[in-house]
Tab-separated table of C-alpha atoms in Angstrom:
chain	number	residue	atom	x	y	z
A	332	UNK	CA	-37.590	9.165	8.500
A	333	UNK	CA	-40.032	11.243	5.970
A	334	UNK	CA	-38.772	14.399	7.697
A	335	UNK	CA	-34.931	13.329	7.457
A	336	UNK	CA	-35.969	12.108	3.448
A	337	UNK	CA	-37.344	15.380	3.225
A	338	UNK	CA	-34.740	17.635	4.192
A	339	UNK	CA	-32.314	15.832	2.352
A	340	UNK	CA	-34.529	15.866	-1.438
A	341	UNK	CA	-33.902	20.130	0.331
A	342	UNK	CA	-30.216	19.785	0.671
A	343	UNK	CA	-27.656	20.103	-1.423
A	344	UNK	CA	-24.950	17.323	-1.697
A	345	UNK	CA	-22.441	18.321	0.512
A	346	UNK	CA	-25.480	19.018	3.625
A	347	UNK	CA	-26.756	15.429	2.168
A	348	UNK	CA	-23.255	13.654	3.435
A	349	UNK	CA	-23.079	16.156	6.837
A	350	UNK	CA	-27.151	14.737	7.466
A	351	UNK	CA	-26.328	11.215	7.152
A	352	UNK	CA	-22.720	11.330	9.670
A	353	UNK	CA	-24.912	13.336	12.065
A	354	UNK	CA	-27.899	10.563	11.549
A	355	UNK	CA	-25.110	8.160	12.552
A	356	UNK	CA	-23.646	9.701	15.562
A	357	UNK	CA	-27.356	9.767	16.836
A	358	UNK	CA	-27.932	5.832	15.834
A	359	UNK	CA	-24.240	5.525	17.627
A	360	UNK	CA	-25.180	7.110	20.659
A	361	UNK	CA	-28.246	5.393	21.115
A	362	UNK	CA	-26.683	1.951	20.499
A	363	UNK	CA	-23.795	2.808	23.582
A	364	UNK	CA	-27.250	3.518	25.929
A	365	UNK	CA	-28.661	-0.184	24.966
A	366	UNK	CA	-29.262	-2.258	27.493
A	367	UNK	CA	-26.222	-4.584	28.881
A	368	UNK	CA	-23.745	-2.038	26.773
A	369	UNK	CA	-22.434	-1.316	30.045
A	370	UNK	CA	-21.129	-3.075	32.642
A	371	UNK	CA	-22.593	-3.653	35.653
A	372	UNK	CA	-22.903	-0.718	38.201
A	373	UNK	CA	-21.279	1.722	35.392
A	374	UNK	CA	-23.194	4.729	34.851
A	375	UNK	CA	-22.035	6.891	32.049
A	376	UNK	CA	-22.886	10.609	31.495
A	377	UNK	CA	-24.479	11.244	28.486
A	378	UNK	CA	-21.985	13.822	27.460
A	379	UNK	CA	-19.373	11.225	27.283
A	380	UNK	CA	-21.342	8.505	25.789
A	381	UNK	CA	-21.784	11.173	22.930
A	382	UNK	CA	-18.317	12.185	23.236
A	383	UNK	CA	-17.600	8.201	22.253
A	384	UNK	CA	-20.744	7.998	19.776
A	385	UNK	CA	-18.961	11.154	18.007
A	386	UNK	CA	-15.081	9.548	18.691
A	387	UNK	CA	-16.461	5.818	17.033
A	388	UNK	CA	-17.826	7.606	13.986
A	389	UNK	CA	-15.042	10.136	13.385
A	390	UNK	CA	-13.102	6.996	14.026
A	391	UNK	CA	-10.522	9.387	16.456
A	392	UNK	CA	-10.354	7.622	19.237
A	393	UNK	CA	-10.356	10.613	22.140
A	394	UNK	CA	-12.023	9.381	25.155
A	395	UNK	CA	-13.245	10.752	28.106
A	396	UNK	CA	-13.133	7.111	29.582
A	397	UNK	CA	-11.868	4.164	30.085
A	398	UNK	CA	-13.582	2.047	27.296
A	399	UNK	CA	-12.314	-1.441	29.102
A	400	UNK	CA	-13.440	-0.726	32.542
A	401	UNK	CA	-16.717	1.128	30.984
A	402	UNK	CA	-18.342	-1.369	28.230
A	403	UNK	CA	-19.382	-5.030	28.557
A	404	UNK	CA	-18.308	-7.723	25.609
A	405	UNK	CA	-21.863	-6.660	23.971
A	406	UNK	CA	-20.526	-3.131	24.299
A	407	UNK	CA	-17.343	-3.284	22.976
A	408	UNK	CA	-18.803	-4.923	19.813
A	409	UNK	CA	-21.100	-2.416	18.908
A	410	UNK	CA	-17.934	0.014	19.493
A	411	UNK	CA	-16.262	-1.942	16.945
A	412	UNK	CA	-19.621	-2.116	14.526
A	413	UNK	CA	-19.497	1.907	14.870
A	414	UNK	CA	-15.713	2.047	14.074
A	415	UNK	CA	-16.696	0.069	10.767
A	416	UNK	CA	-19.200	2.326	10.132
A	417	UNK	CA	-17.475	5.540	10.575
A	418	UNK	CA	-13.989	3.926	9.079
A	419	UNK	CA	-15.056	2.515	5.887
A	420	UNK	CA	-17.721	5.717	5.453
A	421	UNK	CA	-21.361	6.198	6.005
A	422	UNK	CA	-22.787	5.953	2.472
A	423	UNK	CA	-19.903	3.071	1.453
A	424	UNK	CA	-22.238	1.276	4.570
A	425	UNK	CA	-25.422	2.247	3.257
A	426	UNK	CA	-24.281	1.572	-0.312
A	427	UNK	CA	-23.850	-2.276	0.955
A	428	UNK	CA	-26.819	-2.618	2.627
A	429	UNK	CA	-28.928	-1.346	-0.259
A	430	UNK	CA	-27.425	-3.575	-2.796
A	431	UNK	CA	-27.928	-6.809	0.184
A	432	UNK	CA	-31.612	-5.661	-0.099
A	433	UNK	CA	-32.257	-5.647	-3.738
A	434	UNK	CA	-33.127	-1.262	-3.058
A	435	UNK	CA	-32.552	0.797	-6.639
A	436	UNK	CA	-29.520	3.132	-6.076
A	437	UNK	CA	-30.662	6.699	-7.664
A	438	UNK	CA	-29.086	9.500	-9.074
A	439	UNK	CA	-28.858	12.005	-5.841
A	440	UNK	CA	-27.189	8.606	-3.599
A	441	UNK	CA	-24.611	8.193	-6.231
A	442	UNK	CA	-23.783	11.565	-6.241
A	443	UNK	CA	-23.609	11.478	-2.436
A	444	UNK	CA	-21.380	8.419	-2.320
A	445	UNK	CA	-19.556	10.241	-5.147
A	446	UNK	CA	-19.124	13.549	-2.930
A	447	UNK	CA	-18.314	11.158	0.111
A	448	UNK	CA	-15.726	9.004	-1.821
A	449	UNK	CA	-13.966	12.084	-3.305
A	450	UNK	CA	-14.588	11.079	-6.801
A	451	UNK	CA	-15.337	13.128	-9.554
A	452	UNK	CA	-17.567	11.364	-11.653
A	453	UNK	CA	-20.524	9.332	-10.841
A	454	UNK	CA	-19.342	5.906	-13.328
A	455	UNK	CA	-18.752	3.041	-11.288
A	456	UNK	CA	-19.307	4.577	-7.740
A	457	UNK	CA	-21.363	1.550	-6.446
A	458	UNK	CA	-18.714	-0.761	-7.609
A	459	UNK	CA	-15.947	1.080	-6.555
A	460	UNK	CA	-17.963	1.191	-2.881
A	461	UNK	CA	-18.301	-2.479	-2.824
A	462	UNK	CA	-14.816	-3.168	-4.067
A	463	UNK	CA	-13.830	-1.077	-0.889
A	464	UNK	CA	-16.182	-2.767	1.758
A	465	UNK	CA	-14.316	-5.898	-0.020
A	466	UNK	CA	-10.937	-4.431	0.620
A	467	UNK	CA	-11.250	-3.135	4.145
A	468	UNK	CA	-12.997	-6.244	5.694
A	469	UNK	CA	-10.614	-8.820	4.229
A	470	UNK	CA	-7.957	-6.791	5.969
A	471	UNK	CA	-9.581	-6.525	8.603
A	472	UNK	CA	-10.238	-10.557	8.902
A	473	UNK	CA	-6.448	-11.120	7.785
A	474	UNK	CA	-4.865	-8.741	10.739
A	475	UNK	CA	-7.810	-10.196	13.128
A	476	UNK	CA	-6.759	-14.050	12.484
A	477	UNK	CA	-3.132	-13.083	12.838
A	478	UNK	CA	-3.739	-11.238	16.584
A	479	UNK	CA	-6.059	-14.091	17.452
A	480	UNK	CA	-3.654	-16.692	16.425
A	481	UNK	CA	-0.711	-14.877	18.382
A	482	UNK	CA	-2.379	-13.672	21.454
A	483	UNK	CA	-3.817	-17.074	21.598
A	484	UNK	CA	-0.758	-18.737	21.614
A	485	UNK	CA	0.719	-16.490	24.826
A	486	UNK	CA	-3.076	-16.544	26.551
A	487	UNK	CA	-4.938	-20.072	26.496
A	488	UNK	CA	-7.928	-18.353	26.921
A	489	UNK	CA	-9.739	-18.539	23.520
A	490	UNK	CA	-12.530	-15.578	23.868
A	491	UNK	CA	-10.240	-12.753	25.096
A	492	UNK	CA	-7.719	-13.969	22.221
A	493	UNK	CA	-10.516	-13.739	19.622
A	494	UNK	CA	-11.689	-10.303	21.218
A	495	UNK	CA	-8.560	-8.707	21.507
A	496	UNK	CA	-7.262	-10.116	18.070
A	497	UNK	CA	-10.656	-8.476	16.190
A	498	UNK	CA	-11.051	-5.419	18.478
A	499	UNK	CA	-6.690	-4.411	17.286
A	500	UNK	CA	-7.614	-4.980	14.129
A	501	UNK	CA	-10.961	-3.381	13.603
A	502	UNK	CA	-9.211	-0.450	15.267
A	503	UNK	CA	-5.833	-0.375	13.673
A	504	UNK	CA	-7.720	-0.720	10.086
A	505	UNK	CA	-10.175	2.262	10.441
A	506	UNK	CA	-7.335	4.252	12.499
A	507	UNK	CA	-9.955	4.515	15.496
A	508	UNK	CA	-7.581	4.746	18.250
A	509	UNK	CA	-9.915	3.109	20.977
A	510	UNK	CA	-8.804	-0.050	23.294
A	511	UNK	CA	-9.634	-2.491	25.064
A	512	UNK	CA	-6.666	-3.119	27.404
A	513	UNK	CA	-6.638	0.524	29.017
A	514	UNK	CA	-3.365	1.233	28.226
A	515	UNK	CA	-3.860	1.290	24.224
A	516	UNK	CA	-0.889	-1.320	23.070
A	517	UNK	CA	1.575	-0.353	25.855
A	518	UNK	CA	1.411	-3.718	27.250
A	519	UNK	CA	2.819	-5.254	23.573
A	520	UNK	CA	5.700	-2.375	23.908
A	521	UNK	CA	8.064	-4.872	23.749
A	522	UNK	CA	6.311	-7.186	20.849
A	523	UNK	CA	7.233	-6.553	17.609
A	524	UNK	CA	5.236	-8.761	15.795
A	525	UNK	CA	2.218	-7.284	17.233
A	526	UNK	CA	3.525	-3.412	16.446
A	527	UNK	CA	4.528	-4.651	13.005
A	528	UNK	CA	1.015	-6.022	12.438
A	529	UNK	CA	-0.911	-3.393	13.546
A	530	UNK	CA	1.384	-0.942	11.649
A	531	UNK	CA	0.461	-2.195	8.511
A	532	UNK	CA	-2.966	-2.187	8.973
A	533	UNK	CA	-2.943	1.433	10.213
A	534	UNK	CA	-0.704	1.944	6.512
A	535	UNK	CA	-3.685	0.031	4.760
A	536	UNK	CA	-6.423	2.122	6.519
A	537	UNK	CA	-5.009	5.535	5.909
A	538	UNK	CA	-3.118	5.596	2.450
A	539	UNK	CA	-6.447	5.758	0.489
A	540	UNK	CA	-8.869	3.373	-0.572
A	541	UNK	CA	-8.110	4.122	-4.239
A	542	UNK	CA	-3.861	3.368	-3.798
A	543	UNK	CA	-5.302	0.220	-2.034
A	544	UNK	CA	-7.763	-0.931	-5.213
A	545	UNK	CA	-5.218	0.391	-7.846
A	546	UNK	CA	-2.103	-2.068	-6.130
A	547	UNK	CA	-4.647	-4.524	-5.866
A	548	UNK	CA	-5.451	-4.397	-9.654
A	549	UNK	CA	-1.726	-4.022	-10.609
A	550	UNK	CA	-0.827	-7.069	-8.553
A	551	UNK	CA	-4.014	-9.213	-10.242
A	552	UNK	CA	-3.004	-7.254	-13.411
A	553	UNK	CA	-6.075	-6.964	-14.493
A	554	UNK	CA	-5.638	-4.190	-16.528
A	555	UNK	CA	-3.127	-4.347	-19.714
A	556	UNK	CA	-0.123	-1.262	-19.662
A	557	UNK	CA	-1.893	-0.676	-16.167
A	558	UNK	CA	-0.303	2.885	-15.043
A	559	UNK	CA	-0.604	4.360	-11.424
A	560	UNK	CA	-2.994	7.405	-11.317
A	561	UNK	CA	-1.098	11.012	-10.393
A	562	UNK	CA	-2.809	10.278	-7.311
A	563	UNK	CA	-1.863	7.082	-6.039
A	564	UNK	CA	1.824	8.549	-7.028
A	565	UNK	CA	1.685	11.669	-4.647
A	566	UNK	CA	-0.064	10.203	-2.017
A	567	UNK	CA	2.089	7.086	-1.566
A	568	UNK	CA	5.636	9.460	-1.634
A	569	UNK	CA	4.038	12.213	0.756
A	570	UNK	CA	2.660	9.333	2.907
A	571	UNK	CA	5.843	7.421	2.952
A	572	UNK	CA	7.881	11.170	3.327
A	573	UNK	CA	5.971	12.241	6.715
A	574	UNK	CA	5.965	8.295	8.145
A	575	UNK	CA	10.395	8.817	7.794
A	576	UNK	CA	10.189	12.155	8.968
A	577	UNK	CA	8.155	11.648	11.628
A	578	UNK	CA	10.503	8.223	12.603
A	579	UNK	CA	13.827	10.422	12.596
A	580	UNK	CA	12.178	12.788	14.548
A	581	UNK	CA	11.069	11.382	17.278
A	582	UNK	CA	14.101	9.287	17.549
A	583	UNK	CA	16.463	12.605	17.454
A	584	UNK	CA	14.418	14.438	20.085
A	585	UNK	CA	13.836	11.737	22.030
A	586	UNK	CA	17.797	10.351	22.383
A	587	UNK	CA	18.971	11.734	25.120
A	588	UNK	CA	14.960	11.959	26.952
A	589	UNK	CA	12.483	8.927	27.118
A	590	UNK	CA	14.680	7.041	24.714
A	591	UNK	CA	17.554	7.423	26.953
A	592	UNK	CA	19.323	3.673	28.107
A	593	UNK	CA	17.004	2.068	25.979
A	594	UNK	CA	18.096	-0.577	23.041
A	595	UNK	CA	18.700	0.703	19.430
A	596	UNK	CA	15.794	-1.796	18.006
A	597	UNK	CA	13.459	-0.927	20.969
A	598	UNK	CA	13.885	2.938	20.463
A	599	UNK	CA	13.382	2.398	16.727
A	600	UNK	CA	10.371	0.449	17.090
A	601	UNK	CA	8.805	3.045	19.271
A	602	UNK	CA	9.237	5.770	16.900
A	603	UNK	CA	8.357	4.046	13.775
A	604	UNK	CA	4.596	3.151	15.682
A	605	UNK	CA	4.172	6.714	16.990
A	606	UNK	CA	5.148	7.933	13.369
A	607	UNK	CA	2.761	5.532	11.935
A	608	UNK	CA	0.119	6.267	14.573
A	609	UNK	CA	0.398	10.247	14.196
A	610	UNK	CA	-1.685	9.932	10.609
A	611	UNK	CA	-4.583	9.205	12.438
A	612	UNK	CA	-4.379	5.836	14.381
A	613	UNK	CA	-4.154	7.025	17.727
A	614	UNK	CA	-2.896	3.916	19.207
A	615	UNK	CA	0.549	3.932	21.607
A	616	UNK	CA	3.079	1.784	22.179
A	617	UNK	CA	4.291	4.686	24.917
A	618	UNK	CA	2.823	7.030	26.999
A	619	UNK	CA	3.397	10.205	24.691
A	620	UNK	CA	3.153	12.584	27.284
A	621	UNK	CA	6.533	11.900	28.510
A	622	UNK	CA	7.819	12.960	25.440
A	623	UNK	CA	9.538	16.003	25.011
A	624	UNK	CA	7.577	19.514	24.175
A	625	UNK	CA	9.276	19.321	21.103
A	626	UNK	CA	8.540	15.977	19.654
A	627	UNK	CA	4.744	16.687	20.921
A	628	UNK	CA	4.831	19.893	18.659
A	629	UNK	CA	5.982	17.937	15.590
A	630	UNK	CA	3.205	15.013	15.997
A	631	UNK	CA	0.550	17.807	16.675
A	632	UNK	CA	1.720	19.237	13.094
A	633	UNK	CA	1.951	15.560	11.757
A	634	UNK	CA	-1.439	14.764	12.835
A	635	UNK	CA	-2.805	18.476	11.852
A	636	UNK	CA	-1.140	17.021	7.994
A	637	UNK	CA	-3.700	13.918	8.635
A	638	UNK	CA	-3.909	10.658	6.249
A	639	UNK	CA	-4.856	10.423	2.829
A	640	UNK	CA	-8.042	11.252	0.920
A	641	UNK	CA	-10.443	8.755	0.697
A	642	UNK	CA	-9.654	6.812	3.849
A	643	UNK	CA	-10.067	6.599	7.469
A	644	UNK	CA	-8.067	9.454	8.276
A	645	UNK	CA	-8.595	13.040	8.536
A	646	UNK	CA	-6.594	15.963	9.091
A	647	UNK	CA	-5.911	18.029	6.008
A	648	UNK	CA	-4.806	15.198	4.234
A	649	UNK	CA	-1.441	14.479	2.562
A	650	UNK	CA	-2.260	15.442	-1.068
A	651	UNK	CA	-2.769	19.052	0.635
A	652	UNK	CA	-0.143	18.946	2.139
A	653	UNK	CA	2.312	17.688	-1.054
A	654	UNK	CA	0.390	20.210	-3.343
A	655	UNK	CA	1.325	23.369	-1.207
A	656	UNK	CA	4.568	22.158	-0.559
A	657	UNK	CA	4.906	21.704	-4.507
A	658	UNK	CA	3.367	24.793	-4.948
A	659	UNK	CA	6.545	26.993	-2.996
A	660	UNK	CA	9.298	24.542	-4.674
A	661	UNK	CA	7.685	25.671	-8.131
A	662	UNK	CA	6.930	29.549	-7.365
A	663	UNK	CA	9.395	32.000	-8.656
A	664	UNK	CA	8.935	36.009	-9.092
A	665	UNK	CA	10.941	36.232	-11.763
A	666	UNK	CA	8.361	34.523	-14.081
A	667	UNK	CA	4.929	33.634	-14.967
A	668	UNK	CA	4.881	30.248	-14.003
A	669	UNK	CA	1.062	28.980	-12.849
A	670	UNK	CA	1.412	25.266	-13.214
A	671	UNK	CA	2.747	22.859	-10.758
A	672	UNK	CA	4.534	19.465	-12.334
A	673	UNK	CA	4.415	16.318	-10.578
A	674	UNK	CA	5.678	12.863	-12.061
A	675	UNK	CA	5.320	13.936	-15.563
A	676	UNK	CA	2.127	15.417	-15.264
A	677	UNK	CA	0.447	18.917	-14.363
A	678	UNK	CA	-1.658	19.375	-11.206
A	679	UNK	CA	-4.923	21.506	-11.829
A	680	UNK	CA	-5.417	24.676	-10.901
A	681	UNK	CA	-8.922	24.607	-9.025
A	682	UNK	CA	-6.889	21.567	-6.867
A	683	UNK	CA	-4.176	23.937	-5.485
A	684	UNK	CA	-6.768	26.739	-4.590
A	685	UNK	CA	-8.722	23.864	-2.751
A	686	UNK	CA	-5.564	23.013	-0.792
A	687	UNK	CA	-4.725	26.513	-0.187
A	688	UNK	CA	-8.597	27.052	0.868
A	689	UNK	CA	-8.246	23.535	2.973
A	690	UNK	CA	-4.979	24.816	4.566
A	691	UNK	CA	-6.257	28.389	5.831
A	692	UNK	CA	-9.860	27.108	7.006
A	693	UNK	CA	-8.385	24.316	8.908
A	694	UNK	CA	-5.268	26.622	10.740
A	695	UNK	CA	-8.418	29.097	11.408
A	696	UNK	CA	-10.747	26.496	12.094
A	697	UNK	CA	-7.944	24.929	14.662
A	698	UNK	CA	-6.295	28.099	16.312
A	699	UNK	CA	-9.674	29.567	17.000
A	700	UNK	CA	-10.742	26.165	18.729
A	701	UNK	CA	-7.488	26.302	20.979
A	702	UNK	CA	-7.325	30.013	21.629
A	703	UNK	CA	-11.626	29.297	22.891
A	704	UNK	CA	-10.488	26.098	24.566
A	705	UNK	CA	-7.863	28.025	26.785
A	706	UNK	CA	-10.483	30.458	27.578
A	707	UNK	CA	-12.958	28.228	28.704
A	708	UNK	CA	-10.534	25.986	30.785
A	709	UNK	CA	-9.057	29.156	32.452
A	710	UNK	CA	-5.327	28.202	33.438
A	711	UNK	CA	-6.197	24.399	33.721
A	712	UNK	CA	-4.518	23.483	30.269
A	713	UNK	CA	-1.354	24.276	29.610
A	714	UNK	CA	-0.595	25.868	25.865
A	715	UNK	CA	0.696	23.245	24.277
A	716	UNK	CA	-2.125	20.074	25.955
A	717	UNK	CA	-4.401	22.238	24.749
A	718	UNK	CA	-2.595	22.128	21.126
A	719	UNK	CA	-1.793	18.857	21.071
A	720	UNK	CA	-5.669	17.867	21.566
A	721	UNK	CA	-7.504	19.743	19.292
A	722	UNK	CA	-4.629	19.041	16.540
A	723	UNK	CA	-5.798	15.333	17.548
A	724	UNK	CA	-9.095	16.046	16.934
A	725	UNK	CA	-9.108	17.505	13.824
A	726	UNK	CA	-6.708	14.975	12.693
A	727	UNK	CA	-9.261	11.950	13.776
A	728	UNK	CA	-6.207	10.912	15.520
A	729	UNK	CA	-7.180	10.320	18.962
A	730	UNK	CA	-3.796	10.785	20.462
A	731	UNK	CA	-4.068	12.345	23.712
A	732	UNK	CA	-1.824	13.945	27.064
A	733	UNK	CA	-3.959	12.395	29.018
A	734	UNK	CA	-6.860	15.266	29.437
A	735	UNK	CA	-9.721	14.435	27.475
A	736	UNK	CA	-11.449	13.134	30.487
A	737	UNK	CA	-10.769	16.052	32.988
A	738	UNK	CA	-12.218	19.018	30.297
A	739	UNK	CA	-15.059	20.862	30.574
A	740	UNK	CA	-18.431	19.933	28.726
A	741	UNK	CA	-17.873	22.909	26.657
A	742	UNK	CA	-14.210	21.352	25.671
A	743	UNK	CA	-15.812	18.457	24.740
A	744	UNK	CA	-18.481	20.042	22.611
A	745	UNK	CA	-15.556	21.663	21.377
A	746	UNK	CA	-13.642	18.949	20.236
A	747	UNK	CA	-16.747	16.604	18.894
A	748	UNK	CA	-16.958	19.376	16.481
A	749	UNK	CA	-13.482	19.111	15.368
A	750	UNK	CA	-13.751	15.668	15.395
A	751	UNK	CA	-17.023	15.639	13.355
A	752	UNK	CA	-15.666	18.312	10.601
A	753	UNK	CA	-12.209	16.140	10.738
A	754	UNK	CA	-14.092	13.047	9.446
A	755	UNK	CA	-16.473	15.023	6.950
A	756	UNK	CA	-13.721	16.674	5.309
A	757	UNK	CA	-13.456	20.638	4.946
A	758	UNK	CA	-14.103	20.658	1.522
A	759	UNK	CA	-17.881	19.543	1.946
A	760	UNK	CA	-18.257	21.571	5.595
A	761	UNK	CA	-16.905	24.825	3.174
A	762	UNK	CA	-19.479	24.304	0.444
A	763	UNK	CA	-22.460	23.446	3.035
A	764	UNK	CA	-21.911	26.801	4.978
A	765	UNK	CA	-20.727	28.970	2.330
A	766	UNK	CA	-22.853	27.115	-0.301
A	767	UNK	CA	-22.048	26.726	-4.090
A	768	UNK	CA	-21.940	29.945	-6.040
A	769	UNK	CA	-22.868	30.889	-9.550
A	770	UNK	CA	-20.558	31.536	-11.976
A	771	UNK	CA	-19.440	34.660	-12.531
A	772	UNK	CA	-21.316	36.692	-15.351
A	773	UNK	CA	-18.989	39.614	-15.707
A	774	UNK	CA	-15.368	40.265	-14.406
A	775	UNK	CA	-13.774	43.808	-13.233
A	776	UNK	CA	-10.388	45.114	-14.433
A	777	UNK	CA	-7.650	43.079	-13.011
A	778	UNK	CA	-5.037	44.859	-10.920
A	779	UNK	CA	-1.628	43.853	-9.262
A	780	UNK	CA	-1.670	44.160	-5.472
A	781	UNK	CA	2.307	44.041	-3.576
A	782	UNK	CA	2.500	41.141	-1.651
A	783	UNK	CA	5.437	40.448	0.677
């Protein structure tokens, strides 16, 4: 510990928050390789049991196995302990356990739960950390007493009910993706009470923490003339935009294919959860790869788009994706116009070069992967599995063609990484490799380049 306290007093911020995710991937992967984790006779390579270690803290959900036939009850609860961890964020955990032990919150972890929380000033961080831990877990409990209830009431057998219930909701909450009936939810294909709950919990995980605390301070109106924040405004439209688009989609594309014979409500139900589960759930009420190359294109784009800032989710979040999409409904080149206007207000600058710097580094960042991927798996993959998977990965999605466990080692490494970067957030990973750079102390003369 004095040489991990050491190179983080050395580190900047941004290397602070990649340090203590990698610290927990390692504390993950050690907990899958405890004793009785396993069940008996299972042997698990350690590739994969990192592969899961990095999957549980990215909360994705890829898998190289099968985590029901794989991990024993003790197992499959410290999955769901490193789905918590990864879900509700690394220093938001930390943050909670050094309040519950009385330990002096400094400067330099502020500013890391700061960088980690995407806030911009340090006031009321620990607060705002707690309210979260608050927020998520009494989900959690609510969606987990609802399953249990439900699944009790079908299956008289009180400890699966109670496992199932929590493990569903811990995983729908954080958007983790993993299962314990080995077929994600395609056994409840049918139930709608258990796709509606789990839907709303995967809505609650991945719309932001801070559109969760500000309805939850509107409702309690705690705050006189309370006003939603530009934020909460453009994330819940773009949120609620890609969840219909993605829901007409897949229903249009998938008529006359997997949908085909099936009943109106059962069709809509199955593209309303794959639209839900494409901002980074990872859950499946159908097998998706018998769905058409088409609709597999769209959800690898949906889940490239990710969830929200300041959630489970990854991806390149939806207030990237509103901002550039904002940003060509505004341009013109007849005039001078630099600002983008959103709900009355105007969107900084230094926020749409972010996005634009967010958008290029991740289509790099994600073509690049692929292109190597193809390489490496010579012929095996086809163009668009291959797509569809590392789109998932970045995304923390966890949605899968059903390859993750026939890749290569160097696929896998492959994919951890998106999976790692994916949960990080490219806005740290760019300022830890490229580093933060002085200002500028003179400027050249400006001249116009054609573009187009």
């Amino acid at each position: 510990m004095s040489i991990f306290n050491q190179l983080l007093k050395k580190s900047s911020p941004q290397q602070g928050i990649v340090l203590y995710y990698l610290v927990a991937i390692i504390v993950a992967f050690l907990l899958l390789n405890l004793p009785f984790v396993h069940k008996p006779g299972v042997h698990v390579d350690p590739v994969d049991s990192l592969f899961v270690a990095v999957s549980g803290v990215s909360v994705t959900g890829l898998t190289p196995i099968n985590i029901a036939d794989t991990y024993s009850t003790f197992g499959q609860i410290i999955i769901m302990i490193i789905l918590n961890i990864g879900g509700i964020g690394v220093m938001a955990i930390g943050t909670m356990l050094w309040v519950v032990l009385g330990k002096h919150i400094g400067m330099r972890e502020r500013r890391l739960i700061m960088l980690d929380n995407n806030k911009d000033t340090m006031s009321g961080t620990v607060k705002l950390i707690l309210e979260i831990v608050k927020t998520i877990l009494m989900i959690e409990l609510i969606g987990a007493a609802l399953l249990t209830f439900y699944f009790y009431r079908d299956t008289p057998d009180l400890q699966y009910a109670i496992m199932q219930g929590v493990f569903v909701a811990v995983s729908a909450t954080t958007n983790g993706g993993l299962d314990i009936t080995g077929q994600s939810l395609i056994p409840y294909a049918s139930d709608y009470f258990v796709q509606t709950i789990v839907m709303f919990l995967i809505v609650l995980g991945s719309i932001g923490f801070p559109v969760l605390l500000e309805v939850k301070a509107y409702i309690k109106n705690r705050i006189p003339n309370f006003r939603f924040s530009l934020f909460a405004k453009i994330t819940t439209v773009t949120y609620l935009a890609l969840f219909v688009f993605g829901t007409i989609i897949i229903l249009l594309l998938e008529h006359n294919h997997s949908f085909n014979h099936m009943s109106w409500h059962k069709s809509l139900f199955y593209a309303l959860f794959q639209s839900a589960s494409t901002r980074s759930a990872g859950l499946q009420t159908i097998d998706v790869s018998q769905f058409d190359e088409g609709t597999n294109v769209i959800m690898s784009i949906l889940m490239f788009i990710g969830s929200s800032p300041s959630s489970v989710g990854g991806g390149i979040r939806t207030t990237t994706f509103a901002i550039l999409i904002l940003f060509l409904l505004n341009f013109s080149n007849t005039a001078e116009r630099t600002s983008i206007k959103a709900f009355n207000r105007e969107i900084h600058a230094t926020d749409v070069q972010r996005s634009f710097a967010v958008f290029t580094m991740a289509s790099i960042l994600t073509f690049t992967s692929m292109i190597v991927i193809l390489v490496v798996e010579n012929g095996k993959l086809s163009f668009l599995q291959a797509f569809f998977e590392v789109m998932s990965a970045f995304g923390t999605c966890g949605l899968s063609l059903g390859i993750t466990g026939d890749v290569s080692s160097t696929t896998k490494l492959i994919l951890m990484l998106l999976m790692f970067i994916g949960r990080v957030g490219l806005i740290s990973f760019i300022i830890m490799i490229g580093g933060r750079r002085e200002p500028d102390k003179f400027h050249y003369p400006k001249e116009r380049v054609q573009i187009g």
